[in-house]
Amino acid sequence: MLTQTREVAAEPEEGGAGLKTHLPRANVVPLLLFQKREVYSVELSGIKDIEKTDKEDGKEKSRGLKNKCLERKKNHQKEELKKELDMDDHKLSKEELETKYGTNIITETPEIIKFLKQMVGGFSILLWIGAILCWIAYGIQYSHDQSSSLDNVYLGSVLALVVILTGVFAYYQEAKSTNIMSSFQKMIPQASVYLGSVLALVVILTGVFAYYQEAKSTNIMSTLVIRDSEKKTIPADQLVMGDIVEIKGGDQVPADVRLLSTQGCKVDNSSVTGESEPQARSCEFTHESPLETKNIAFFSTTCLEGTATAMVINTGDRTIIGQIASLASRVEDSKTPIAIEIEHFVHIVAGVAVSIGIIFFIIAVSMKYHVLDSIIFLIGIIVANVPEGLLATVTVTLSLTAKRMAKKNCLVKNLEAVETLGSTSIICSDKTGTLTQNRMTVAHLWFDHQIFVADTSENHSNQVFDQSSATWASLSKIITLCNRAEFRPGQESIPIMKKIVVGDASETALLKFSEVMLGNVMDIRKRNRKLSIHETEDPDDKRFLMVMKGAPERILEKCSTIMVNGQEQPLDSSTAEAFHTAYMELGGIGERVLGFCHLYLPTDEFPETYSFDVETMNFPTSNFCFVGLLSMIDPPRSTVPDAVTKCRSAGIKVIMVTGDHPITAKAIAKSVGIISANSETVEDIAKRLNLPVEQVNKQDAKAAVVTGMELKDMSPEQLDEILANHSEIVFARTSPQQKLIIVEGCQRQDAVVAVTGDGVNDSPALKKADIGIAMGIAGSDAARNAADMVLLDDNFASIVTGVEEGRLIFDNLKKTIAYTLTKNIAELCPFLIYIIAGLPLPIGTITILFIDLGTDIIPSIALAYEKAESDIMNRKPRHKKKDRLVNAPLALYSYLHIGLMQALGAFITYFTVYAQHGFLPSTILNLRVEWENDNVNDLEDSYGQEWTRYQRKYLEWTGYTAFFVSIMIQQIADLIIRKTRRNSIFQQGLFRNKIIWVGIASQIIIALILSYGLGSIQALNFTMIRPQYWFVAVPHAVLIWVYDEVRKLFIRLFPGSWWDKNMYY
Amino acid sequence: MRRQLRSRRAPTLPYGYRYRLDDQDEVNQNYLADEEEEAEEEARVMVVPDLEEEEEEEEEKEEDEKEEEESHSQETDSAWWRKLQIVNEYLWDPEKRTSLARTGLILVIYFFFYASLAAVITLCMYTLFLTISPYMPTFTERVKPPGVMIRPFAHSLNFNFNVSEPDTWQHYVISLNGFLQGYNDSLQEEMNVDCPPGQYFIQDGDEDEDKKACQFKRSFLKNCSGLEDPTFGYSTGQPCILLKMNRIVGFRPERGDPVKVSCKVQRGDENDIRSINYYPESASFDLRYYPYYGKLTHVNYTSPLVAMHFTDVVKNQAVPVQCQLKGKGIINDVINDRFVGRVIFTLNIET
């Protein structure tokens, strides 16, 4: 009965409101509520209608345009008719037709194979060269002497193996993080529930399930099409242009279609335009922009209700979605800042390695060394110079951070993107769902000539406005009764704001509001049941109450009185003025305003038994009593203003880019602090000074609101100007392409740009951005695929976490690299001195690999766990081109200061070992040739003792081991000093980062195993060394530490001084 | 904090500087140059007092740069030229005559840094030498057990010669003669003492006292001394080969059991060598030559020798010979080291 009434009642009420059928705001639904005896309520639901006139103007204009077009078309057709009929479509088979007009499949970008890339990137090339040189050296040796040792073959193979293993490892890490990503994607809402093996199982199952679902859904997507003069169901991908299709509620629109006839058709356009409200569709041309006109429905959108017949106008890649998808796929994935930094660093190190290698190759050749020997020196220099383990370390470090961020709801898809947020200097944020809660909420009330503020925080707990007025009692009654939304049953334990509601956005907001304000709404409604007799709250009052809500001005039209302090007063011009002021004020801050009125029907005319009939309208529709206004907004998330402030203090510019109306966008921007309280736009200044907009000095305005229409006419230079001159910018009503343009504009300013978004329309911008951040819950798949990072909780505040982690990882990577580079000098010097001074080789190539890939790995990863030294959120984002990861001070300090000190310490150990065994430094000078001669088995040392070749070799290996241990010991000191770049180690706390100590322990244990566990394995060139050699380098380690403390002390004492600039890395 | 300072400072730099810093590739190529450049800037910031001068200079500089830019505007595409120009500017700026001085500041700092490092390493080495005795090596375990070497030795352990062609063996004879010069009886008698055989020649006393050495006369080698047969038997196809044990400071064979030498065919028919004469006849190193006190104090120490006279070796065939030391505490089977306690060589005597 009730439903019937509603539907029947719709038509006349609409007519009364004077609105056209095709406009959604005209969709007025009256609802009859019968209180026990006399109360009768009519609900008039509508939408605020500020822009109505504009739109209608636009509509007329466009109609005119359309007519002109038609005329032209007609003329053109006349010309065409005179020509011979040129057509062969009739001869073609259906298959040929499909090929001619294109089938309806969106092409996908192919999978890229990253594996080989890992094998040749970075240092791998250098190591390959080293390996090949080794093999060449062996080849030469072999051609001279068939019995030559296989050492060079082994070394070459080891180098190749190192490259392959590092490559496999990096690939694996990358793949793993992508896998984690895709599995998380499928289960984002419950991500935190599953643990351990359950997680793994679920991941697999969801994966399989999702795949199955996907396969299934692509299979069933079929459509009803009129072909061969009959209705057929065919798979949607066989559609061609010109097909006539039928769409009904629940269907996905199979292609871009022009609607031919509709019946109450509504579509969900959120995936295309980002509008979350259902959009009504009709056959009429209403807007020039194809995105906004009502007679077009887009591929992949869903028809929510009604039916439509439509003609296919675009298929496959030519659809709007297809275009966006191909736009997104065509947008080049630019290199992440950290990738650029690492490349830069690789260039530096490779440059140093190659140039030193070549210089010493030349020196060696000119010193009359055999070319073969020179090649072997070259290999040694390359191996010593290249930090083999570093790239793997960086990968691990990044993935550790990625994991940490995933815990904080930032899921990183592309490992390198971990750091990007840290360098970000501009964030282009979408509004809906990111900055706002994406649900309408009652924000303001107006009654008794006063505006009251309602609490819009996530839980609505804190409603402070005055509720004593009798008007409020009436208003709340209307809000409660004049509402069709209902809570879905079975949600008793869920907080009110989280309950799922059946009904549209505004009614949901009202329902939740009244539930919070009054308690059990359903119960109240029950007590005021329609058409049934119940006990009433006020037994004396036997009148029907008729309630109505709707667009304020329409409601006001129907009212003759207004309620003030519970008393009905005649509606005079001053109260109307007050109403308008309030209405404009609330509308002006971007809120959707609803008016509420009621009418007590007199008992004599409408007795208890009166039968209402909406068809004949046998009840009054005017002379209501106006009770109040209520305005709603999609309120900002409570964490956003704080997060925006934090971004500001971190030197990050936050720009809002939204598809929404400028007024709403500006209001939200103001409330979250994107436009700060005291800054004005050019328009604001113009209004304040009463000047035309053109005369205002644009430099005075800190803020700017730019609409898509304005943006369309702008040159890139103008956009640059806006981006550079205004610190607070809001872009409203933007299209996907424009989002892309904005991102490009920002990038032209040398900024690292982060884009947040959720819709398909955001995906090109997400891809173009240095880091695209998609919403995990509300985000569309397209957005999530295009993004580098997914916010699992859709919360803008998580970005701040990301920024913090990104900056921290940048700092920590600096430390890691500084740590790793340092020992390269200690590894390189032996080779240089070996060549120049002819000492027995202090450290072997294999031993170097054991440092780079053995003892140093865990400590350098441990640096990733280091806490920030100072408040990293209070400094500016790094400049992409000035603040490099590896800068000159870092390289020089690592190489020429600490590195050299390490080399010295290690050499002292080396000399100690040799001297204590009989070879004083003076003796070993230039001893190389004899030392390495296999036929000299009675080489005399400083004491006259004679050594066989193998005894010397063994001593040499002892030297390697001692040198290795010394570097290791000094690397411990290096590790400790790298904990901080500026603060004293005591300020940072020696024991706060426990992982560092794990790293130190690992270093010592690995060295112990190598020296004492594998001492007998000849190929590794390790021997058991006397325990005291472990301690020779300890004073040098202490010296390194003291030196670095002094460096930091001077940096702290004299900020900005010469020392600071040259010694701070 | 520092970062902010930097970024605040940055815009005040003349245009050219910023450009240079921005150039990424250049960082690699002119790495050191960059550093110098930074120092240069920084030095400029430091020299605040004469602000006016500074400004003038900067103006001049800017003008210069403009001029330069103009003059090279035709070659703007040659980035290399510009880079060279920049490098040149650091090295010697003719206008300001200062940049080199600023570079000099860095050099001075580095000079002091490295000077102190040098001081540290000198100190370390000094300490090292303090702890090391010049007379006794601290550890001798790496040189033990003793290695063995033979003479004549000419790059190879293969003795290939033709008896009838003196050219093929003459160099062995020369080598042996040369080696044995130090063992000449006259020299030994003059320099060294004749100490009692069969017991260690232990000389107590201070480490730094000169030690006496025992005589090992060339004549001990009898037929292999080259005194009677100046060709050491090579001319008759009966070569002499001298075996020498490597010197090790403080090495003493186990008491009462001098180290003996014994040779045999390593692989193949044992009868390929039918007889070997050893000189001294005991085929051992007498105990009186031990211990060795190191070359600083034990100046005239002459290593004892054992000569093997291969009097009857199969001719025209390579005979691998292994000579081993035998005695208590002597190791002669180290797999990796074929010269510890043994020596392997081949004899191929052609007639």
Short mmCIF file of C-alpha atoms in Angstrom, two decimals, chain A residues 344 347-348 814 874-876 878 881-884 887-889 891-892 896-897 900-901 904 908 911-912 915-918 920-921 935 937-938 940-948 950-951 954-955 958 981-982 1018 1023-1024 1026 1028-1029 1036 1039 1043 1056 1058 1060-1062 1064, chain B residues 2-6 9-10 18 21-22 24 27-28 31 35 38-39 42 45-46 105-106 109-110 113-114 117 120-121 124-125 128-129 132-145 147 149 151 153 155 244-249 292 294-295 336-337 339-340:
data_model
loop_
_atom_site.label_atom_id
_atom_site.label_comp_id
_atom_site.label_asym_id
_atom_site.label_seq_id
_atom_site.Cartn_x
_atom_site.Cartn_y
_atom_site.Cartn_z
CA HIS A 344 73.60 9.02 -10.19
CA HIS A 347 77.58 6.71 -12.24
CA ILE A 348 79.84 8.24 -9.64
CA LYS A 814 72.61 8.07 2.68
CA ASN A 874 59.97 20.32 9.87
CA ARG A 875 62.34 20.69 7.00
CA LYS A 876 61.73 21.41 3.38
CA ARG A 878 64.72 17.95 -0.76
CA LYS A 881 68.52 18.35 -8.38
CA LYS A 882 70.41 19.89 -5.49
CA ASP A 883 70.04 17.56 -2.57
CA ARG A 884 71.46 14.41 -4.00
CA ASN A 887 76.73 14.33 -2.89
CA ALA A 888 80.30 15.51 -3.02
CA PRO A 889 80.78 15.79 0.76
CA ALA A 891 81.73 10.77 -1.38
CA LEU A 892 84.76 12.78 -0.32
CA LEU A 896 89.17 10.46 1.45
CA HIS A 897 88.63 10.69 5.18
CA LEU A 900 91.73 6.36 4.06
CA MET A 901 91.81 6.01 7.82
CA LEU A 904 95.74 2.89 7.11
CA ILE A 908 99.09 -1.42 9.98
CA PHE A 911 102.55 -4.79 8.24
CA THR A 912 102.26 -6.22 11.73
CA ALA A 915 106.79 -8.10 10.34
CA GLN A 916 105.97 -10.56 13.07
CA HIS A 917 106.45 -13.43 10.69
CA GLY A 918 109.77 -12.19 9.50
CA LEU A 920 109.79 -6.27 7.81
CA PRO A 921 108.26 -3.51 5.71
CA ASN A 935 110.13 -21.46 -8.56
CA ASN A 937 111.33 -21.76 -2.74
CA ASP A 938 114.01 -20.30 -0.56
CA GLU A 940 114.98 -14.93 2.34
CA ASP A 941 113.13 -12.75 4.82
CA SER A 942 114.47 -9.99 7.07
CA TYR A 943 115.89 -12.52 9.53
CA GLY A 944 117.62 -14.68 6.95
CA GLN A 945 114.98 -17.36 7.08
CA GLU A 946 114.05 -19.00 3.85
CA TRP A 947 110.48 -19.50 2.71
CA THR A 948 108.98 -21.86 0.20
CA TYR A 950 103.54 -22.22 -0.44
CA GLN A 951 104.66 -20.93 2.95
CA TYR A 954 99.95 -19.12 3.29
CA LEU A 955 101.43 -16.03 4.90
CA THR A 958 97.06 -14.82 6.65
CA ARG A 981 75.15 12.60 10.40
CA ARG A 982 74.91 15.56 12.69
CA GLN A 1018 92.00 -23.28 0.38
CA THR A 1023 93.56 -18.86 7.35
CA MET A 1024 93.39 -19.05 11.07
CA ARG A 1026 96.35 -15.28 15.75
CA GLN A 1028 95.84 -10.65 18.66
CA TYR A 1029 95.54 -9.56 15.02
CA HIS A 1036 92.13 2.95 14.52
CA LEU A 1039 90.27 7.02 16.11
CA TYR A 1043 87.33 11.94 14.40
CA GLY A 1056 76.52 27.26 8.10
CA TRP A 1058 82.77 26.24 5.84
CA ASP A 1060 79.42 22.47 7.90
CA LYS A 1061 79.16 22.82 4.16
CA ASN A 1062 82.03 20.55 3.36
CA TYR A 1064 77.99 17.44 6.30
CA ARG B 2 71.07 23.00 7.66
CA ARG B 3 69.00 22.14 4.70
CA GLN B 4 66.98 25.25 5.18
CA LEU B 5 70.07 27.31 5.44
CA ARG B 6 71.25 25.84 2.22
CA ARG B 9 71.39 30.55 0.49
CA ALA B 10 70.89 29.05 -2.87
CA ARG B 18 73.23 27.30 -9.85
CA LEU B 21 75.36 22.61 -9.65
CA ASP B 22 72.24 21.51 -11.35
CA GLN B 24 73.87 16.22 -13.22
CA VAL B 27 78.94 15.87 -11.28
CA ASN B 28 80.56 12.76 -12.57
CA TYR B 31 83.63 15.68 -9.54
CA GLU B 35 83.82 20.19 -4.66
CA GLU B 38 81.35 24.56 -3.51
CA ALA B 39 84.26 25.54 -1.41
CA GLU B 42 81.32 28.91 0.72
CA VAL B 45 79.84 33.49 2.03
CA MET B 46 82.41 33.53 4.74
CA LEU B 105 92.24 26.43 1.68
CA ILE B 106 90.88 23.00 0.98
CA ILE B 109 92.99 21.40 5.30
CA TYR B 110 93.59 18.17 3.49
CA PHE B 113 94.54 15.99 7.76
CA TYR B 114 96.87 13.75 5.86
CA LEU B 117 97.30 10.65 9.43
CA VAL B 120 99.49 8.41 13.22
CA ILE B 121 100.83 5.78 10.87
CA CYS B 124 101.92 3.00 14.73
CA MET B 125 104.86 1.75 12.76
CA LEU B 128 105.29 -1.91 15.82
CA PHE B 129 109.05 -1.78 15.53
CA ILE B 132 109.50 -6.48 17.18
CA SER B 133 112.90 -7.86 17.94
CA PRO B 134 115.38 -7.40 15.15
CA TYR B 135 117.11 -10.60 16.16
CA MET B 136 114.30 -13.07 16.52
CA PRO B 137 111.16 -13.15 14.44
CA THR B 138 108.12 -13.03 16.67
CA PHE B 139 106.51 -16.07 15.10
CA THR B 140 108.13 -18.77 13.07
CA GLU B 141 105.25 -21.17 12.75
CA ARG B 142 104.54 -20.22 9.14
CA VAL B 143 108.05 -20.99 7.97
CA LYS B 144 108.17 -24.33 9.80
CA PRO B 145 108.57 -27.12 8.87
CA GLY B 147 111.55 -26.24 3.09
CA MET B 149 115.93 -26.40 -2.14
CA ARG B 151 121.48 -26.23 -6.34
CA PHE B 153 118.92 -24.00 -9.80
CA HIS B 155 114.43 -21.51 -13.15
CA LYS B 244 120.00 -27.23 1.18
CA MET B 245 117.51 -27.04 3.98
CA ASN B 246 115.81 -23.63 4.36
CA ARG B 247 117.10 -21.60 7.25
CA ILE B 248 114.75 -21.07 10.12
CA VAL B 249 115.72 -18.99 13.09
CA TYR B 292 120.43 -20.37 13.51
CA GLY B 294 119.21 -14.76 12.41
CA LYS B 295 121.15 -12.84 9.87
CA ASN B 336 100.03 -28.45 -1.12
CA ASP B 337 103.67 -27.66 -0.60
CA PHE B 339 109.08 -28.13 -1.13
CA VAL B 340 108.53 -28.80 2.54
#
